[in-house]
Coordinates of C-alpha atoms and ligand atoms in Angstrom, one line a residue:
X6 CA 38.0 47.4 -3.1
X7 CA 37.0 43.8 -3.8
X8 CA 35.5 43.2 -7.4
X9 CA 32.6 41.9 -8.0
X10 CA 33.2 38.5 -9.5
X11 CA 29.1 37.6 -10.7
X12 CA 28.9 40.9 -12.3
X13 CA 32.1 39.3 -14.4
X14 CA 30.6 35.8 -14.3
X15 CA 27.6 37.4 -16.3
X16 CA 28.8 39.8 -18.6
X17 CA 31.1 36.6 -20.3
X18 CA 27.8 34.5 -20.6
X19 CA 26.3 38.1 -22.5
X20 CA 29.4 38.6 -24.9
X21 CA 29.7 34.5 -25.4
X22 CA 29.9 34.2 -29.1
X23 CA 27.2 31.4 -30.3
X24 CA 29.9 29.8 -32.5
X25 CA 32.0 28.7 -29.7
X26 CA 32.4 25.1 -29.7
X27 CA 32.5 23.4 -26.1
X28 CA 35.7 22.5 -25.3
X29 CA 36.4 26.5 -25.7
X30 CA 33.3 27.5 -23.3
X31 CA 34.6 25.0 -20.6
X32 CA 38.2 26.8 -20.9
X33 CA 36.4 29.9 -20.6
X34 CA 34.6 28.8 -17.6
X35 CA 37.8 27.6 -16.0
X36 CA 39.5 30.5 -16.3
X37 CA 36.6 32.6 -15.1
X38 CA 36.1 30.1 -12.1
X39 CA 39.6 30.4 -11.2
X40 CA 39.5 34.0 -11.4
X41 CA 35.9 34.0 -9.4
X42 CA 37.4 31.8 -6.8
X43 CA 40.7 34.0 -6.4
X44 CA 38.4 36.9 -5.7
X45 CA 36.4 34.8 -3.6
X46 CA 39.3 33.4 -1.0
X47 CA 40.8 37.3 -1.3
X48 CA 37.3 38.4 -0.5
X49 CA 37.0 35.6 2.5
X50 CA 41.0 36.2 3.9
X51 CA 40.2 40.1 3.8
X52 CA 37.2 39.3 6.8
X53 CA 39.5 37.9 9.1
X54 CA 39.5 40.1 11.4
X55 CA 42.9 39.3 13.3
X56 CA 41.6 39.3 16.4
X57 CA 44.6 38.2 18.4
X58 CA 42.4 35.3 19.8
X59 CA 42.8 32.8 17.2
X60 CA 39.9 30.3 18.3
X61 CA 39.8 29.1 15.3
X62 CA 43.6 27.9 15.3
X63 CA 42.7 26.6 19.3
X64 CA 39.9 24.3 17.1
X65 CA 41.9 23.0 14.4
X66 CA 43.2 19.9 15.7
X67 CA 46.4 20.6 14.3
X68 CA 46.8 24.0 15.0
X69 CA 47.0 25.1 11.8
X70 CA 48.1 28.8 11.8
X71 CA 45.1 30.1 10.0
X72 CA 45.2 34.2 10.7
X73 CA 49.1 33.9 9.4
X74 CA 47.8 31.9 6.0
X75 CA 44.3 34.3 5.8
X76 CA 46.8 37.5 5.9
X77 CA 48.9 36.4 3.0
X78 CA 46.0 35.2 0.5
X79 CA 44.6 38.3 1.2
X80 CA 47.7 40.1 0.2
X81 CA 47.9 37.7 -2.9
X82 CA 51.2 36.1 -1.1
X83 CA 49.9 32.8 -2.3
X84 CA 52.8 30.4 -2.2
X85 CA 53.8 32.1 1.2
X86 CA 50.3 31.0 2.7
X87 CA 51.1 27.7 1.1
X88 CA 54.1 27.0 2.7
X89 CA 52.6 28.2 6.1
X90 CA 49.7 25.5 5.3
X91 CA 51.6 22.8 4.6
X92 CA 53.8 23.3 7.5
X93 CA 51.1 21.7 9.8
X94 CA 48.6 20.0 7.7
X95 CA 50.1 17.1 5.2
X96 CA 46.7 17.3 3.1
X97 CA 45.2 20.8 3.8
X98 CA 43.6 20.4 0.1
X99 CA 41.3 17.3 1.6
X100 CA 40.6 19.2 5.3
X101 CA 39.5 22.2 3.6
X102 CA 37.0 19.9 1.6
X103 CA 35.7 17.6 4.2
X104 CA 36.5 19.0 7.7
X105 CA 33.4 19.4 9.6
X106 CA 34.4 22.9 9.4
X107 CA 31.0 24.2 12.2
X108 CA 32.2 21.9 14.5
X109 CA 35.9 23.0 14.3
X110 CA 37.6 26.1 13.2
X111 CA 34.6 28.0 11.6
X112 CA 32.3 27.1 14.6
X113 CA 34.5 28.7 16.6
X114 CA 35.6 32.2 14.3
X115 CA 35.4 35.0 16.4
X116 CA 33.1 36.9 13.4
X117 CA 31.1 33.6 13.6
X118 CA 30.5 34.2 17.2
X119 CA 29.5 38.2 16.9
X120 CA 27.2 36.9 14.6
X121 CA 28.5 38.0 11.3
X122 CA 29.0 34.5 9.5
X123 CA 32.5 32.7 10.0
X124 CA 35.4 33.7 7.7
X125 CA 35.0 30.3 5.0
X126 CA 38.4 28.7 6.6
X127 CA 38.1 25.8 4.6
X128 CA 37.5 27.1 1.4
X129 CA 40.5 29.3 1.7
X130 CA 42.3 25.9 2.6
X131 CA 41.7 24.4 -0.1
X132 CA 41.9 27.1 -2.7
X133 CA 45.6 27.9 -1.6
X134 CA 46.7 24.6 -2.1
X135 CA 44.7 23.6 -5.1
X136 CA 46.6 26.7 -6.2
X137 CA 49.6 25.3 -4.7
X138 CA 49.2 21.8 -7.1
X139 CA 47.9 23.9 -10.2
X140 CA 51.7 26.1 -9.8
X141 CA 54.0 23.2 -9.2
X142 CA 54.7 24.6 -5.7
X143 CA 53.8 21.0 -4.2
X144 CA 56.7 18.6 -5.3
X145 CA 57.5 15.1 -4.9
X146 CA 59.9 14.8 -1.4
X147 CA 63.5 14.8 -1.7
X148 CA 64.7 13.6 1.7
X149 CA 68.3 15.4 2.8
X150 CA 69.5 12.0 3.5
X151 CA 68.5 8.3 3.0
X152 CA 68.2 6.3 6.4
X153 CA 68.9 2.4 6.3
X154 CA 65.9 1.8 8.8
X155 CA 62.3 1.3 7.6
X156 CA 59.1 1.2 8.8
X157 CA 55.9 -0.9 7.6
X158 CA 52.8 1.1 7.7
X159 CA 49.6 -1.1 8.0
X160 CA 46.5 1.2 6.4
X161 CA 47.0 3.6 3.8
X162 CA 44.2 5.9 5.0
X163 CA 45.2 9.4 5.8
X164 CA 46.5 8.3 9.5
X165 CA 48.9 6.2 7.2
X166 CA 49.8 8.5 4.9
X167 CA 50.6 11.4 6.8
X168 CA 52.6 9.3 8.7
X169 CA 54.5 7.7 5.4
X170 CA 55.0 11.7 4.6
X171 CA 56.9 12.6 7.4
X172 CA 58.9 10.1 7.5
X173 CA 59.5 9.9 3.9
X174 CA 60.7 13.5 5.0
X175 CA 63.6 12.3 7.3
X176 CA 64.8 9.9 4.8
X177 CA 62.9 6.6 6.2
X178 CA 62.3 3.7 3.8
X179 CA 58.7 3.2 4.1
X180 CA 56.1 0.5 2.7
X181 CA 52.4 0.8 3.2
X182 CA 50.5 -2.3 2.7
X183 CA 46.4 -1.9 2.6
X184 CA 44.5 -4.9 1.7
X185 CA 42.8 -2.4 -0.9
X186 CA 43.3 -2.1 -4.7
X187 CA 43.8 1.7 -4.1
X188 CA 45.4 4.0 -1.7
X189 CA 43.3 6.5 0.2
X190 CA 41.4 4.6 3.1
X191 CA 38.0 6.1 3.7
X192 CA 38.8 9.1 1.3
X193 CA 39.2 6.8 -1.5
X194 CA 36.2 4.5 -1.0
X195 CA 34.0 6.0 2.2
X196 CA 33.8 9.3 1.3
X197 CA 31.9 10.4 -1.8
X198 CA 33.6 11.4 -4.4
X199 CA 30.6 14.7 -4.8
X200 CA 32.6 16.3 -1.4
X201 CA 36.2 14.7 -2.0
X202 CA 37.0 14.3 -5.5
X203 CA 39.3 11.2 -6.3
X204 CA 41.9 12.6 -8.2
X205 CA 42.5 14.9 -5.1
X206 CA 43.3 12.1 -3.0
X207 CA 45.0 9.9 -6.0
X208 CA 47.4 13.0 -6.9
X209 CA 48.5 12.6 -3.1
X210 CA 48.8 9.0 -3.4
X211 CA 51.2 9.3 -6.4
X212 CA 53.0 12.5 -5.3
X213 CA 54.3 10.0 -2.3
X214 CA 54.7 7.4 -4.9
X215 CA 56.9 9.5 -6.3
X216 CA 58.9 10.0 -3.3
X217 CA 60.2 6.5 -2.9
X218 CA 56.7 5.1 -0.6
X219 CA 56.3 1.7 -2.1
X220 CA 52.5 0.7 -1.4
X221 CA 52.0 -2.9 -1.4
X222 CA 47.8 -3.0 -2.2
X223 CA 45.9 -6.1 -2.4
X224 CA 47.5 -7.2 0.8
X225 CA 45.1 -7.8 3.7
X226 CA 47.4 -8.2 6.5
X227 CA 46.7 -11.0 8.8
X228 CA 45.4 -13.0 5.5
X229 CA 48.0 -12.4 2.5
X230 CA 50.7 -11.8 4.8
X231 CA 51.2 -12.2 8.7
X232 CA 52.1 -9.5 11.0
X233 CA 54.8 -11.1 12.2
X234 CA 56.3 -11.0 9.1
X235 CA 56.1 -7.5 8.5
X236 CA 57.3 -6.8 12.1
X237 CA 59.9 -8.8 11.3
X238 CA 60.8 -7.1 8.1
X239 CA 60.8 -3.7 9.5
X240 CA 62.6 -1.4 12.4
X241 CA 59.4 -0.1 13.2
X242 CA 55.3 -1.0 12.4
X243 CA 52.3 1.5 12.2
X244 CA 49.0 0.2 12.6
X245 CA 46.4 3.0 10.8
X246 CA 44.2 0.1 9.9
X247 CA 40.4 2.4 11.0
X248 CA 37.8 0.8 11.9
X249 CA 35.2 -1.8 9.5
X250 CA 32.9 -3.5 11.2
X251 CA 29.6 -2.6 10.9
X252 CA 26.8 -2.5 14.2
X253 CA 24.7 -5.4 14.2
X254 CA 21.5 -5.2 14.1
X255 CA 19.2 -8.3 15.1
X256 CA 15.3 -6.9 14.0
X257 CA 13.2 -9.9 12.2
X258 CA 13.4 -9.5 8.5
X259 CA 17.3 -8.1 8.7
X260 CA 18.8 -10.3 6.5
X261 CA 15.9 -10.1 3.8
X262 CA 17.8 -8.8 0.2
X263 CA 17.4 -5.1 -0.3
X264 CA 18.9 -4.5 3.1
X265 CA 23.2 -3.0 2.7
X266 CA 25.8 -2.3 4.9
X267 CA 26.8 1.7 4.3
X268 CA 30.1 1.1 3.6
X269 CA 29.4 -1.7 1.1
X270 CA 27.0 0.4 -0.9
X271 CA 29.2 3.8 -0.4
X272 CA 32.8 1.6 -1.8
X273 CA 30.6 0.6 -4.9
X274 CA 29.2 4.4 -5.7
X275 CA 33.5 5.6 -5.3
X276 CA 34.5 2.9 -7.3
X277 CA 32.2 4.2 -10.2
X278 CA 33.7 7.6 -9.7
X279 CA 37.3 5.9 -10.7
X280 CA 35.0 3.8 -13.7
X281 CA 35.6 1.0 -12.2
X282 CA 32.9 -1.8 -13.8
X283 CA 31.2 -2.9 -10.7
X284 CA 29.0 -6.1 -11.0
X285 CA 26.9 -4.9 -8.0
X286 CA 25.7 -1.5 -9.1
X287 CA 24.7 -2.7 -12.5
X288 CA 22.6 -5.7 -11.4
X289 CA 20.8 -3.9 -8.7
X290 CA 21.9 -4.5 -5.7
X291 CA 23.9 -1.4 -4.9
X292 CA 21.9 1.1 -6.8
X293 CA 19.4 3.7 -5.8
X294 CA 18.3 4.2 -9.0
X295 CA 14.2 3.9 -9.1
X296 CA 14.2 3.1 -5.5
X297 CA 12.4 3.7 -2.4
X298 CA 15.7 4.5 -0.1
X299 CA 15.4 4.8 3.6
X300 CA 19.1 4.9 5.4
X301 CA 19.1 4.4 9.0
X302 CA 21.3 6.4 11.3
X303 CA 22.1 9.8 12.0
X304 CA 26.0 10.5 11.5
X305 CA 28.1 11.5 8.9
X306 CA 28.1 8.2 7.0
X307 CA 24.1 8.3 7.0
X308 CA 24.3 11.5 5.4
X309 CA 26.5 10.6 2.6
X310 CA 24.5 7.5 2.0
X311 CA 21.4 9.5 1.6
X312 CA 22.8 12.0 -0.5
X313 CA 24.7 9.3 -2.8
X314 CA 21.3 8.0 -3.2
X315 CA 19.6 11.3 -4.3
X316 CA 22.4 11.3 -7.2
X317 CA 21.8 7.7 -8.1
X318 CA 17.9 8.7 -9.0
X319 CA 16.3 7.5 -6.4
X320 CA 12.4 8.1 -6.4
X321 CA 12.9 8.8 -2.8
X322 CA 15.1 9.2 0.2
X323 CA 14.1 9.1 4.1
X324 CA 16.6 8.8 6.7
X325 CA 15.7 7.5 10.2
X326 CA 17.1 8.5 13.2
X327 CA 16.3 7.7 16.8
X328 CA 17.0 11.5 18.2
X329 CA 15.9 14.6 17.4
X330 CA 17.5 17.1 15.0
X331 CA 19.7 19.0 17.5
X332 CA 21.0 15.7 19.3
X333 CA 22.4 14.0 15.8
X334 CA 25.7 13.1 15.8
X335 CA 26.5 14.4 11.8
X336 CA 27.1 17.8 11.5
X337 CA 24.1 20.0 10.7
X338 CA 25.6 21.4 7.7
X339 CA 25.7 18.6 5.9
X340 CA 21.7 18.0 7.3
X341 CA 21.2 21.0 5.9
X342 CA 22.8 19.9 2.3
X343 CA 20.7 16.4 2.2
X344 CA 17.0 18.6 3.0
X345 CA 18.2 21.1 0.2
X346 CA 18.6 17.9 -2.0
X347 CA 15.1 17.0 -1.6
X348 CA 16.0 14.4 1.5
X349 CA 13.4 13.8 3.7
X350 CA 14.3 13.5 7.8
X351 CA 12.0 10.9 10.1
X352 CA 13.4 12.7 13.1
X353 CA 12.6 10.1 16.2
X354 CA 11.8 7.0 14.4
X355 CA 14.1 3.4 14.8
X356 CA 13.8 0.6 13.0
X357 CA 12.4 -2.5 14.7
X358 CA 12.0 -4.7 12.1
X359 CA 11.3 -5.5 8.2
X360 CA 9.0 -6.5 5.6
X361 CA 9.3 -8.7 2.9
X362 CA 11.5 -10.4 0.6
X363 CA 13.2 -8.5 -0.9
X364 CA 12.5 -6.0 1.2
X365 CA 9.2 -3.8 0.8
X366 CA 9.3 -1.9 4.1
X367 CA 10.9 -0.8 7.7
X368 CA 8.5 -1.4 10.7
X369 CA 9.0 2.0 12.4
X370 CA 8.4 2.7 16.4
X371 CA 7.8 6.5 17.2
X372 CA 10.3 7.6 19.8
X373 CA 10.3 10.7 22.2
X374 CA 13.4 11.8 24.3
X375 CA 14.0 10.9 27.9
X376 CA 16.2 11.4 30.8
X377 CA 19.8 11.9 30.1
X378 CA 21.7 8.6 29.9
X379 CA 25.3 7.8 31.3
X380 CA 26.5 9.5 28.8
X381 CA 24.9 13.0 29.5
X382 CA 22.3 13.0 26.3
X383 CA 18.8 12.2 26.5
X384 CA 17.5 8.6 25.9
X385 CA 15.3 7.6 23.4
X386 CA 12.2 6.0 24.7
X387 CA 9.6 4.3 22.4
X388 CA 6.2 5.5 22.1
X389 CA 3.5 2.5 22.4
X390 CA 1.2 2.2 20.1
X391 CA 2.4 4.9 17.4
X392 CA 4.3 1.6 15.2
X393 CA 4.0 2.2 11.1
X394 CA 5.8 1.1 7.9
X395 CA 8.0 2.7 5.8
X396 CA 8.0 1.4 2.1
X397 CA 11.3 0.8 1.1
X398 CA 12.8 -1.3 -1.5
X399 CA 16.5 -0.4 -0.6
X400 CA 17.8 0.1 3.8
X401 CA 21.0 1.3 3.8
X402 CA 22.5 0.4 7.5
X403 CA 24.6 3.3 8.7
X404 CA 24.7 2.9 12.4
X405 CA 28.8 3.2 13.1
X406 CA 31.3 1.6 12.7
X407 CA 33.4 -0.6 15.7
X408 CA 37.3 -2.0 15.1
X409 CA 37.8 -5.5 14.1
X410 CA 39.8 -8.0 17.0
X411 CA 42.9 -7.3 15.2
X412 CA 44.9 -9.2 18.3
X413 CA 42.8 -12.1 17.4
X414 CA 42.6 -11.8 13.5
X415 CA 46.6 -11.2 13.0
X416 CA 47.0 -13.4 16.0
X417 CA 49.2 -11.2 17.9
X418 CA 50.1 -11.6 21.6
X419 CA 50.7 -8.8 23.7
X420 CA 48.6 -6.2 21.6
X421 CA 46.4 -4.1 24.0
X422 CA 43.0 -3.7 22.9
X423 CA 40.7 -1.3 25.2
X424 CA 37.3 -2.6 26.2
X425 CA 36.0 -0.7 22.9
X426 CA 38.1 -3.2 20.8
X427 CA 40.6 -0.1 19.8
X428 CA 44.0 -0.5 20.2
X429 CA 45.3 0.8 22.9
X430 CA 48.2 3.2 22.7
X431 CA 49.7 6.5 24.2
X432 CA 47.6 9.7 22.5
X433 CA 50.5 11.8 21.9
X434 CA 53.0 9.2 20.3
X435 CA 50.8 6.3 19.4
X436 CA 53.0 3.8 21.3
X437 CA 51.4 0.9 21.3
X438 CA 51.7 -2.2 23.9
X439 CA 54.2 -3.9 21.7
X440 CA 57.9 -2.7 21.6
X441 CA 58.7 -0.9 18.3
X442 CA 54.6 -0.8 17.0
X443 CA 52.6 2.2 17.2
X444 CA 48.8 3.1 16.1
X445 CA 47.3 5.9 15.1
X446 CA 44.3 7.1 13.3
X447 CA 40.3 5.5 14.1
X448 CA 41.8 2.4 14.9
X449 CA 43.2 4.1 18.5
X450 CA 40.2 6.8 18.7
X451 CA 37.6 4.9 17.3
X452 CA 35.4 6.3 14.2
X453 CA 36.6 9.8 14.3
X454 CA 37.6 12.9 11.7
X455 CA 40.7 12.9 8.5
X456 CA 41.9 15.6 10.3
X457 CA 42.6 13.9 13.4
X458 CA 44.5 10.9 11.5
X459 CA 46.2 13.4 9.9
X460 CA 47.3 14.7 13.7
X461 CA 48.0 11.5 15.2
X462 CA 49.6 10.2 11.9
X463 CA 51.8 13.4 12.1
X464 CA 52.8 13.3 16.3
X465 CA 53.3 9.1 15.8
X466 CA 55.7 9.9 12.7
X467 CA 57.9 12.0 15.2
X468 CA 57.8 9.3 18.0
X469 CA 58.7 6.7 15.3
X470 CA 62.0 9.0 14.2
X471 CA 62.9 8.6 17.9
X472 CA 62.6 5.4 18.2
X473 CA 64.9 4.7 15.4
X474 CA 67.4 6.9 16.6
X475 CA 67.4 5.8 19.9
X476 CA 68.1 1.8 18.1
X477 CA 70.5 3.4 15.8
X478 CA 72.6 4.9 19.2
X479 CA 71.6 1.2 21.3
X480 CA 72.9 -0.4 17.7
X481 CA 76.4 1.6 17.7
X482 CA 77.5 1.0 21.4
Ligands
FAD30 C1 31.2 7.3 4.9 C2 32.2 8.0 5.7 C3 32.3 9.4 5.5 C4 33.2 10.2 6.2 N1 33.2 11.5 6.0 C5 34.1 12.2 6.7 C6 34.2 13.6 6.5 O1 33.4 14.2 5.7 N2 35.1 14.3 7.2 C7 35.9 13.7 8.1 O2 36.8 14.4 8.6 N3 35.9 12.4 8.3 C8 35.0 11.7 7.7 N4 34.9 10.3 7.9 C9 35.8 9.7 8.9 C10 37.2 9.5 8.3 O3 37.1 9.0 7.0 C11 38.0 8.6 9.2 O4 38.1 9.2 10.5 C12 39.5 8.6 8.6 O5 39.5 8.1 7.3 C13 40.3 7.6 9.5 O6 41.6 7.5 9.0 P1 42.5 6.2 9.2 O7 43.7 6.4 8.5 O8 42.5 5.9 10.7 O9 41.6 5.0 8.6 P2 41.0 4.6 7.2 O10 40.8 5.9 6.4 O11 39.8 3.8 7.5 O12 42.1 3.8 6.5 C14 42.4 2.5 7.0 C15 43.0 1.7 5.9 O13 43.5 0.5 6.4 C16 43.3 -0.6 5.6 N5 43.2 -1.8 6.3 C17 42.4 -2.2 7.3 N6 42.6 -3.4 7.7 C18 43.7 -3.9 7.0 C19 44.4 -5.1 7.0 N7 44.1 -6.1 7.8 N8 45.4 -5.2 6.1 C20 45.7 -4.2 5.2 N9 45.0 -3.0 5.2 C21 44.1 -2.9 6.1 C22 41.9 -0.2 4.9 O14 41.8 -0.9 3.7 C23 42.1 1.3 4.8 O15 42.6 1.6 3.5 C24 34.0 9.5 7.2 C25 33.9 8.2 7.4 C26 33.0 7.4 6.7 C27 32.9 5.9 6.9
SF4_31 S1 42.3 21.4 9.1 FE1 40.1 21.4 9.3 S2 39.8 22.3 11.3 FE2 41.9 22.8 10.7 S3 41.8 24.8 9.6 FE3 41.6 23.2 8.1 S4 39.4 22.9 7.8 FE4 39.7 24.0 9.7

């Protein structure tokens, strides 16, 4: 039978000797953490309930066989589940953190669906493989053979990296270049680092390192270097270059200071999680702390503005969002997380303009929900007459994000776009337009989920090692 790890948890705090010095109790915790969450994934991996139907494996966007790896952690075959992990997810450490688990794999758990709360899929994710790194079991790659071909990787988000991985894996000389100072993408400086942890996503970043990727940062492509040149330089190019630009908005009073794009304010709060010094947060202009805070928007990136915010000491934090609670894009767990952190929601409220300078408030219009627009959800619709102000000395825009014109910016002919701006390239192998280029990652799908970089990063990598062979044959007639 399972122990009971709180029971454990407390006696150690009872039998704590007061002498202990600090660095001694945080060992102690450690250990007792890692022994609470062994119990915990055992506990979790036990519930699963091998129903035969995996639904959860049909939801994971890369298939990951999740009975198989549940069966062996709850049979304490750890480094077995860890090599069935890794087998389909290059960073199953960083899905099991920030996959939007209810909308995936535990949304669709058959014990979820009988009503007897999903087996924690993610969390037993993550644990094996954090296991995984804390054992050595994860090693730098040692490719069989070395290849004389090489491929340039534009964009060292996780689309990029997965792909720089695999093939890394078949012996492929690979450079990424990312106009960043740091590796990562959007798990380096979009995500916060309070649900993805840097050094998680740096270890990853060096473990590659280690395996003969060489990262060329600093380098905005189209800028610093063309993209001819790297074309040029390479047998093959990957473009995993997401998606920046930020939705307008045109309301009087938008450009008064006090008003931040989410992605500006969200790359200064990581870059104090690396202690970075950061001009912007400590004059002001990035920083919650003291502040009125309203974010506007309703997705994901909303929701980590707001509760970035909450940690920065805000005095207070309202989020505005057109639609009601059940028709927001972000996933309601993570609604659930900012309420529990003392965020308040202005469910059918938008923006339709701003007061002062700097900024003192949002002029608010009340909204209700219509009929269903072309896309199948109900419309907002304004209420007349129901208009009022929202003090805020700091608006954090977080409506989406849209691709740059990379045709135009890299000045590139021949490089589809589709009439979203995204590249356009074939789903399964990322081919793009151009002979020898591929695409993967938000920059094909739009703003979309790690774990579905991870996929496309993955599938491209294999069209890419058939490319080159097929050259290599063309090369040797
Ligand atoms: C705030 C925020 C929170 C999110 N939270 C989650 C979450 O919790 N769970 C989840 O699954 N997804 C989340 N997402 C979405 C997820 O981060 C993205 O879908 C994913 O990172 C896309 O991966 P990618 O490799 O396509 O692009 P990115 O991660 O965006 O990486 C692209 C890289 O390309 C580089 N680049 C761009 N242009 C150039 C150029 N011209 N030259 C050189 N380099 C260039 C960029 O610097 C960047 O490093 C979040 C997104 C945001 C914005
Ligand atoms: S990768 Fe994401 S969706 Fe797939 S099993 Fe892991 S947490 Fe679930």
């Amino acid at each position: 039978m399972a122990k009971q790890p709180m029971l454990k948890f407390v006696s150690i705090e009872r039998d704590m000797p007061s002498k202990r010095d600090a660095d001694q109790r945080n060992k102690d915790f450690n250990e007792i953490y890692a022994e609470f969450a062994d119990e915990k994934a055992k506990e979790q991996a036990s519930r699963c309930s091998q129903c035969g139907v995996p639904y959860c494996q049909a939801h994971c966007p890369l298939s990951n066989n999740i009975p198989d790896w549940l069966r062996m952690t709850a049979s304490g075959r750890l480094e077995e589940a860890y090599a069935i992990s890794q087998s389909t997810n290059t960073f199953p450490e960083i899905c099991g953190r920030i996959c939007p688990q209810d909308r995936l794999c535990e949304g669709n758990c058959v014990i979820e669906q009988s009503g007897h709360g999903t087996v924690t899929i993610g969390s037993v994710e993550k644990y094996i493989t954090d296991t995984a790194w804390e054992q050595g079991w994860v090693k730098p790659i040692t490719p069989a053979t070395e290849r004389d071909q090489s491929v340039g990787i534009i964009g060292a988000g996780p689309g990029g990296l997965a792909a720089a991985d695999m093939l890394r894996r078949a012996g492929v000389q690979v450079t990424v270049y990312d106009r960043y100072d740091r590796a990562g993408g959007l798990l380096t400086y979009g995500i916060p680092g309070f649900k993805l942890e840097k050094d998680i996503v740096m270890r990853r970043v060096e473990q590659l390192e280690q395996s003969g990727v060489e990262f060329v940062l600093n380098c905005n492509v189209g800028e610093d270097l063309s993209f001819d040149a790297i074309r040029g330089k390479h047998d093959a190019v990957l473009i995993a270059t997401g998606v920046y630009k930020t939705r307008v908005l045109t309301y009087p009073g938008v450009t008064a200071e006090g008003i931040v794009r989410a992605i500006d304010y969200l790359t200064v709060s990581n870059k104090l999680s690396f202690g970075d010094e950061v001009p912007e947060y400590e004059d002001g202009s990035l920083n919650a702390k003291g502040k009125k805070v309203v974010v506007i928007g309703g997705g994901d990136t909303a929701m980590d503005c707001l509760r970035t915010a909450i940690r920065q000491g805000a005095t207070s934090v309202k989020c505005l969002y057109r639609r009601d609670r059940a028709n927001m894009p972000g996933s309601q767990r993570e609604v659930q997380n900012a309420e529990e952190e003392g965020v308040e929601f202005d469910w059918l409220t938008a923006p339709k303009g701003f007061v002062g300078e700097p900024v003192t408030g949002v002029m608010v219009q009340k909204m209700r929900l219509g009929a269903p627009d072309a896309s199948g959800r109900r419309a907002p619709e304004v209420i007349e007459g129901a208009d009022y102000v929202e003090e805020a000395d700091l608006v954090i825009k977080a409506l989406g994000f849209e691709p740059e014109d990379l045709p135009k910016l890299w000045g590139v002919d021949g490089l589809e776009v589709t009439r979203w701006g995204t590249i356009r390239a074939d789903f399964q192998t990322g081919q793009t337009s151009l002979d020898g280029v591929f695409a993967v990652g938000d920059i094909v799908r739009g703003a979309s989920l790690v774990v579905w970089a991870i996929k496309d990063g993955r599938d491209s990598a294999e069209a890419i090692l058939d490319y080159l062979n097929d050259a290599k044959a063309v090369a040797a007639e």
